[in-house]
Structures are given as structure tokens and as C-alpha cells.
Amino acid sequence: MGYLVKSTIDGTSVTGTAITISDSKLIVANSLTVGDILEVNYGFSKLVATSNLSIRLYINTSNSLSGASQLALYTTTGALFAGCLGRVIYIKSATDTQLYPTTASLINPDTVALTNSSVNIDWTVSQYLIIALSHSSGASNNSFSTFLLGLKR
């Protein structure tokens, strides 16, 4: 497997209840084509146990949450301080990109059978994968430690 992006640089720390971008990675236009499988893996660390952390993965043509499509959502419990999350994205056609449900929390595809979600993503233009965080209370401060985009052809 090759890598489009790999980074061990922490994302921006986020404090508060607003959904806020912590990190993003650019996928250059035409880097992905029909038949490709993109594996997105990202890790997080949380410094305080007093609130739940919601972690969202978005895609957009700009580095912004405005107009972005949500690809994944995971909400931690207060006691969980760190973890690794991921999504596998299948490019089925020019207008059909599939992945496990975009609104579901952490899903192990080996043990849970759910219907895939379809998202219309134009891979002929540059796309940003965006990690955004929010807390159930403003008391916590969080950052990401890894971001890895693997490509199978």
C-alpha cells in the first residue's frame, strides 16, 4: 500500500463545544480514480476526562466545514483518553464513493453488518479530508497525534 499523506504532527488543540477543525490534509486532484480504495486512519489524545469528545471526519473542496460532507462520527466516553479511528473509502464510479455509514459511531466492519453510505465526491478536483472536534463541555482540551491516508490500487 502506498501513502498519499502521512503525518505525526499534532493537529490544533480544540477547547469548547463548537465543532472546530483540528487538522486537514489535501488530496490533490486526480490522485484517486475509479477502483481505488482509500484507508483513512487518525489518532487522538484527550487531556481531561470530564467531557465526551466527538470526532468527525469531513471532505470538502475547501479547507472549511461550510458545505463539507461528513464521512464519519465517533463520540468517546469521558474516561477514554486516546484512540485510533479509521474509515475505508471505496471509489466505485465517477459519482459513487462508498463507505460505512457516515453517521454511525466507531464500527468494526468485521463484526457489524450495515449498509454502506454513498457520497458523490468529484476526485478530479482537489479535496480536503478534515478532522473536526467538539466537546460535551468546554472543560477539555484535545489534539491529534497521527493522520495517515493509505491507497490501495
PDB file of C-alpha atoms in Angstrom:
ATOM      1  CA  MET A   1       0.000   0.000   0.000  1.00  0.00           C
ATOM      2  CA  GLY A   2       1.250   3.454  -0.853  1.00  0.00           C
ATOM      3  CA  TYR A   3       0.550   6.578   1.146  1.00  0.00           C
ATOM      4  CA  LEU A   4      -0.965   9.816  -0.115  1.00  0.00           C
ATOM      5  CA  VAL A   5      -0.295  11.560   3.202  1.00  0.00           C
ATOM      6  CA  LYS A   6       1.283  10.587   6.482  1.00  0.00           C
ATOM      7  CA  SER A   7       1.877  12.893   9.391  1.00  0.00           C
ATOM      8  CA  THR A   8       2.839  12.587  13.043  1.00  0.00           C
ATOM      9  CA  ILE A   9       2.463  16.300  13.682  1.00  0.00           C
ATOM     10  CA  ASP A  10      -0.294  17.052  16.221  1.00  0.00           C
ATOM     11  CA  GLY A  11      -3.389  18.810  14.985  1.00  0.00           C
ATOM     12  CA  THR A  12      -4.549  22.052  16.544  1.00  0.00           C
ATOM     13  CA  SER A  13      -5.848  21.645  20.097  1.00  0.00           C
ATOM     14  CA  VAL A  14      -9.564  22.310  20.413  1.00  0.00           C
ATOM     15  CA  THR A  15     -11.363  23.516  23.544  1.00  0.00           C
ATOM     16  CA  GLY A  16     -15.101  24.055  23.812  1.00  0.00           C
ATOM     17  CA  THR A  17     -18.369  22.774  22.448  1.00  0.00           C
ATOM     18  CA  ALA A  18     -18.222  24.235  18.912  1.00  0.00           C
ATOM     19  CA  ILE A  19     -17.295  21.846  16.072  1.00  0.00           C
ATOM     20  CA  THR A  20     -13.788  23.056  15.204  1.00  0.00           C
ATOM     21  CA  ILE A  21     -11.172  21.898  12.665  1.00  0.00           C
ATOM     22  CA  SER A  22      -8.168  20.247  14.323  1.00  0.00           C
ATOM     23  CA  ASP A  23      -6.381  19.006  11.191  1.00  0.00           C
ATOM     24  CA  SER A  24      -6.849  18.629   7.446  1.00  0.00           C
ATOM     25  CA  LYS A  25      -4.999  17.027   4.562  1.00  0.00           C
ATOM     26  CA  LEU A  26      -5.201  17.907   0.887  1.00  0.00           C
ATOM     27  CA  ILE A  27      -5.788  15.189  -1.702  1.00  0.00           C
ATOM     28  CA  VAL A  28      -4.621  16.638  -4.994  1.00  0.00           C
ATOM     29  CA  ALA A  29      -6.978  16.400  -7.990  1.00  0.00           C
ATOM     30  CA  ASN A  30      -6.795  13.111  -9.913  1.00  0.00           C
ATOM     31  CA  SER A  31      -4.769  11.379  -7.153  1.00  0.00           C
ATOM     32  CA  LEU A  32      -7.648   8.908  -6.816  1.00  0.00           C
ATOM     33  CA  THR A  33      -9.560   7.156  -9.591  1.00  0.00           C
ATOM     34  CA  VAL A  34     -12.350   4.606 -10.007  1.00  0.00           C
ATOM     35  CA  GLY A  35     -11.373   1.305  -8.376  1.00  0.00           C
ATOM     36  CA  ASP A  36      -9.118   2.868  -5.731  1.00  0.00           C
ATOM     37  CA  ILE A  37      -9.576   2.146  -2.028  1.00  0.00           C
ATOM     38  CA  LEU A  38      -8.563   4.859   0.414  1.00  0.00           C
ATOM     39  CA  GLU A  39      -7.847   3.915   4.030  1.00  0.00           C
ATOM     40  CA  VAL A  40      -8.071   6.871   6.401  1.00  0.00           C
ATOM     41  CA  ASN A  41      -6.575   6.381   9.880  1.00  0.00           C
ATOM     42  CA  TYR A  42      -6.309   9.018  12.551  1.00  0.00           C
ATOM     43  CA  GLY A  43      -5.450   9.013  16.222  1.00  0.00           C
ATOM     44  CA  PHE A  44      -6.462  11.321  19.024  1.00  0.00           C
ATOM     45  CA  SER A  45      -5.447  12.178  22.545  1.00  0.00           C
ATOM     46  CA  LYS A  46      -7.648  13.827  25.147  1.00  0.00           C
ATOM     47  CA  LEU A  47      -6.219  15.554  28.216  1.00  0.00           C
ATOM     48  CA  VAL A  48      -9.255  15.744  30.545  1.00  0.00           C
ATOM     49  CA  ALA A  49     -11.854  13.091  31.415  1.00  0.00           C
ATOM     50  CA  THR A  50     -14.657  15.491  32.318  1.00  0.00           C
ATOM     51  CA  SER A  51     -16.358  15.616  28.915  1.00  0.00           C
ATOM     52  CA  ASN A  52     -17.122  13.418  25.953  1.00  0.00           C
ATOM     53  CA  LEU A  53     -15.259  14.158  22.729  1.00  0.00           C
ATOM     54  CA  SER A  54     -16.944  13.969  19.312  1.00  0.00           C
ATOM     55  CA  ILE A  55     -14.557  13.369  16.420  1.00  0.00           C
ATOM     56  CA  ARG A  56     -15.793  13.955  12.878  1.00  0.00           C
ATOM     57  CA  LEU A  57     -14.224  13.233   9.500  1.00  0.00           C
ATOM     58  CA  TYR A  58     -15.359  15.503   6.661  1.00  0.00           C
ATOM     59  CA  ILE A  59     -14.489  16.002   2.998  1.00  0.00           C
ATOM     60  CA  ASN A  60     -14.716  19.299   1.126  1.00  0.00           C
ATOM     61  CA  THR A  61     -13.210  21.123  -1.853  1.00  0.00           C
ATOM     62  CA  SER A  62     -12.068  23.869   0.541  1.00  0.00           C
ATOM     63  CA  ASN A  63     -10.422  23.689   3.952  1.00  0.00           C
ATOM     64  CA  SER A  64     -13.698  24.611   5.641  1.00  0.00           C
ATOM     65  CA  LEU A  65     -16.638  22.922   7.369  1.00  0.00           C
ATOM     66  CA  SER A  66     -19.062  25.069   5.355  1.00  0.00           C
ATOM     67  CA  GLY A  67     -20.501  22.798   2.663  1.00  0.00           C
ATOM     68  CA  ALA A  68     -18.464  19.782   3.842  1.00  0.00           C
ATOM     69  CA  SER A  69     -19.809  16.211   3.700  1.00  0.00           C
ATOM     70  CA  GLN A  70     -19.487  14.161   6.893  1.00  0.00           C
ATOM     71  CA  LEU A  71     -17.767  10.796   6.384  1.00  0.00           C
ATOM     72  CA  ALA A  72     -17.549   9.573   9.990  1.00  0.00           C
ATOM     73  CA  LEU A  73     -18.537  10.394  13.556  1.00  0.00           C
ATOM     74  CA  TYR A  74     -17.230   8.918  16.808  1.00  0.00           C
ATOM     75  CA  THR A  75     -18.050  10.075  20.331  1.00  0.00           C
ATOM     76  CA  THR A  76     -15.843   9.000  23.233  1.00  0.00           C
ATOM     77  CA  THR A  77     -16.868   8.442  26.810  1.00  0.00           C
ATOM     78  CA  GLY A  78     -15.349  10.696  29.450  1.00  0.00           C
ATOM     79  CA  ALA A  79     -12.884   8.028  30.585  1.00  0.00           C
ATOM     80  CA  LEU A  80     -11.374   7.378  27.135  1.00  0.00           C
ATOM     81  CA  PHE A  81      -8.204   9.457  26.761  1.00  0.00           C
ATOM     82  CA  ALA A  82      -6.743   8.219  23.441  1.00  0.00           C
ATOM     83  CA  GLY A  83      -7.536   6.030  20.480  1.00  0.00           C
ATOM     84  CA  CYS A  84      -7.193   5.327  16.775  1.00  0.00           C
ATOM     85  CA  LEU A  85     -10.061   5.607  14.332  1.00  0.00           C
ATOM     86  CA  GLY A  86     -10.434   4.903  10.658  1.00  0.00           C
ATOM     87  CA  ARG A  87     -12.601   4.627   7.590  1.00  0.00           C
ATOM     88  CA  VAL A  88     -12.221   2.689   4.361  1.00  0.00           C
ATOM     89  CA  ILE A  89     -13.454   4.587   1.300  1.00  0.00           C
ATOM     90  CA  TYR A  90     -14.250   2.742  -1.944  1.00  0.00           C
ATOM     91  CA  ILE A  91     -14.331   4.680  -5.212  1.00  0.00           C
ATOM     92  CA  LYS A  92     -16.929   2.715  -7.183  1.00  0.00           C
ATOM     93  CA  SER A  93     -17.552   5.158 -10.053  1.00  0.00           C
ATOM     94  CA  ALA A  94     -17.141   8.824 -11.001  1.00  0.00           C
ATOM     95  CA  THR A  95     -20.290   9.644  -8.994  1.00  0.00           C
ATOM     96  CA  ASP A  96     -20.343   6.915  -6.323  1.00  0.00           C
ATOM     97  CA  THR A  97     -17.895   6.775  -3.411  1.00  0.00           C
ATOM     98  CA  GLN A  98     -18.922   4.290  -0.709  1.00  0.00           C
ATOM     99  CA  LEU A  99     -18.013   3.804   2.951  1.00  0.00           C
ATOM    100  CA  TYR A 100     -19.610   2.519   6.141  1.00  0.00           C
ATOM    101  CA  PRO A 101     -22.450   4.721   7.375  1.00  0.00           C
ATOM    102  CA  THR A 102     -21.385   8.333   7.711  1.00  0.00           C
ATOM    103  CA  THR A 103     -23.471   8.958  10.834  1.00  0.00           C
ATOM    104  CA  ALA A 104     -22.519   5.824  12.761  1.00  0.00           C
ATOM    105  CA  SER A 105     -20.078   5.780  15.626  1.00  0.00           C
ATOM    106  CA  LEU A 106     -16.998   3.573  15.594  1.00  0.00           C
ATOM    107  CA  ILE A 107     -17.788   0.442  13.580  1.00  0.00           C
ATOM    108  CA  ASN A 108     -15.753  -2.707  13.206  1.00  0.00           C
ATOM    109  CA  PRO A 109     -16.676  -3.948   9.712  1.00  0.00           C
ATOM    110  CA  ASP A 110     -15.647  -7.487  10.706  1.00  0.00           C
ATOM    111  CA  THR A 111     -18.410  -7.767  13.316  1.00  0.00           C
ATOM    112  CA  VAL A 112     -21.183  -5.373  12.271  1.00  0.00           C
ATOM    113  CA  ALA A 113     -23.156  -5.660   9.032  1.00  0.00           C
ATOM    114  CA  LEU A 114     -24.565  -2.318   7.920  1.00  0.00           C
ATOM    115  CA  THR A 115     -25.455  -0.799   4.586  1.00  0.00           C
ATOM    116  CA  ASN A 116     -22.761   1.363   3.010  1.00  0.00           C
ATOM    117  CA  SER A 117     -23.324   5.076   2.571  1.00  0.00           C
ATOM    118  CA  SER A 118     -22.802   6.628  -0.854  1.00  0.00           C
ATOM    119  CA  VAL A 119     -21.283  10.080  -1.264  1.00  0.00           C
ATOM    120  CA  ASN A 120     -20.826  11.883  -4.586  1.00  0.00           C
ATOM    121  CA  ILE A 121     -17.195  13.071  -4.489  1.00  0.00           C
ATOM    122  CA  ASP A 122     -15.527  14.538  -7.570  1.00  0.00           C
ATOM    123  CA  TRP A 123     -11.972  13.189  -7.353  1.00  0.00           C
ATOM    124  CA  THR A 124     -10.971  15.188 -10.473  1.00  0.00           C
ATOM    125  CA  VAL A 125     -10.789  18.280  -8.237  1.00  0.00           C
ATOM    126  CA  SER A 126      -8.684  18.669  -5.098  1.00  0.00           C
ATOM    127  CA  GLN A 127     -10.392  17.578  -1.868  1.00  0.00           C
ATOM    128  CA  TYR A 128      -9.592  18.202   1.798  1.00  0.00           C
ATOM    129  CA  LEU A 129     -10.070  15.487   4.402  1.00  0.00           C
ATOM    130  CA  ILE A 130     -10.868  17.342   7.611  1.00  0.00           C
ATOM    131  CA  ILE A 131     -10.796  16.211  11.250  1.00  0.00           C
ATOM    132  CA  ALA A 132     -13.083  18.297  13.470  1.00  0.00           C
ATOM    133  CA  LEU A 133     -13.592  18.054  17.228  1.00  0.00           C
ATOM    134  CA  SER A 134     -16.195  19.165  19.739  1.00  0.00           C
ATOM    135  CA  HIS A 135     -16.746  18.525  23.441  1.00  0.00           C
ATOM    136  CA  SER A 136     -19.837  17.943  25.556  1.00  0.00           C
ATOM    137  CA  SER A 137     -18.460  20.645  27.882  1.00  0.00           C
ATOM    138  CA  GLY A 138     -15.849  23.372  27.467  1.00  0.00           C
ATOM    139  CA  ALA A 139     -13.518  21.905  30.098  1.00  0.00           C
ATOM    140  CA  SER A 140     -11.480  19.581  27.862  1.00  0.00           C
ATOM    141  CA  ASN A 141      -8.555  20.249  25.558  1.00  0.00           C
ATOM    142  CA  ASN A 142      -7.655  17.750  22.796  1.00  0.00           C
ATOM    143  CA  SER A 143      -5.232  17.217  19.940  1.00  0.00           C
ATOM    144  CA  PHE A 144      -4.481  14.643  17.268  1.00  0.00           C
ATOM    145  CA  SER A 145      -1.242  12.740  17.057  1.00  0.00           C
ATOM    146  CA  THR A 146      -1.450  10.956  13.668  1.00  0.00           C
ATOM    147  CA  PHE A 147      -3.077  11.195  10.260  1.00  0.00           C
ATOM    148  CA  LEU A 148      -2.456   8.512   7.623  1.00  0.00           C
ATOM    149  CA  LEU A 149      -4.045   8.162   4.185  1.00  0.00           C
ATOM    150  CA  GLY A 150      -3.256   4.791   2.605  1.00  0.00           C
ATOM    151  CA  LEU A 151      -4.072   3.974  -1.009  1.00  0.00           C
ATOM    152  CA  LYS A 152      -4.735   0.511  -2.466  1.00  0.00           C
ATOM    153  CA  ARG A 153      -4.765   0.104  -6.230  1.00  0.00           C
TER     154      ARG A 153
END
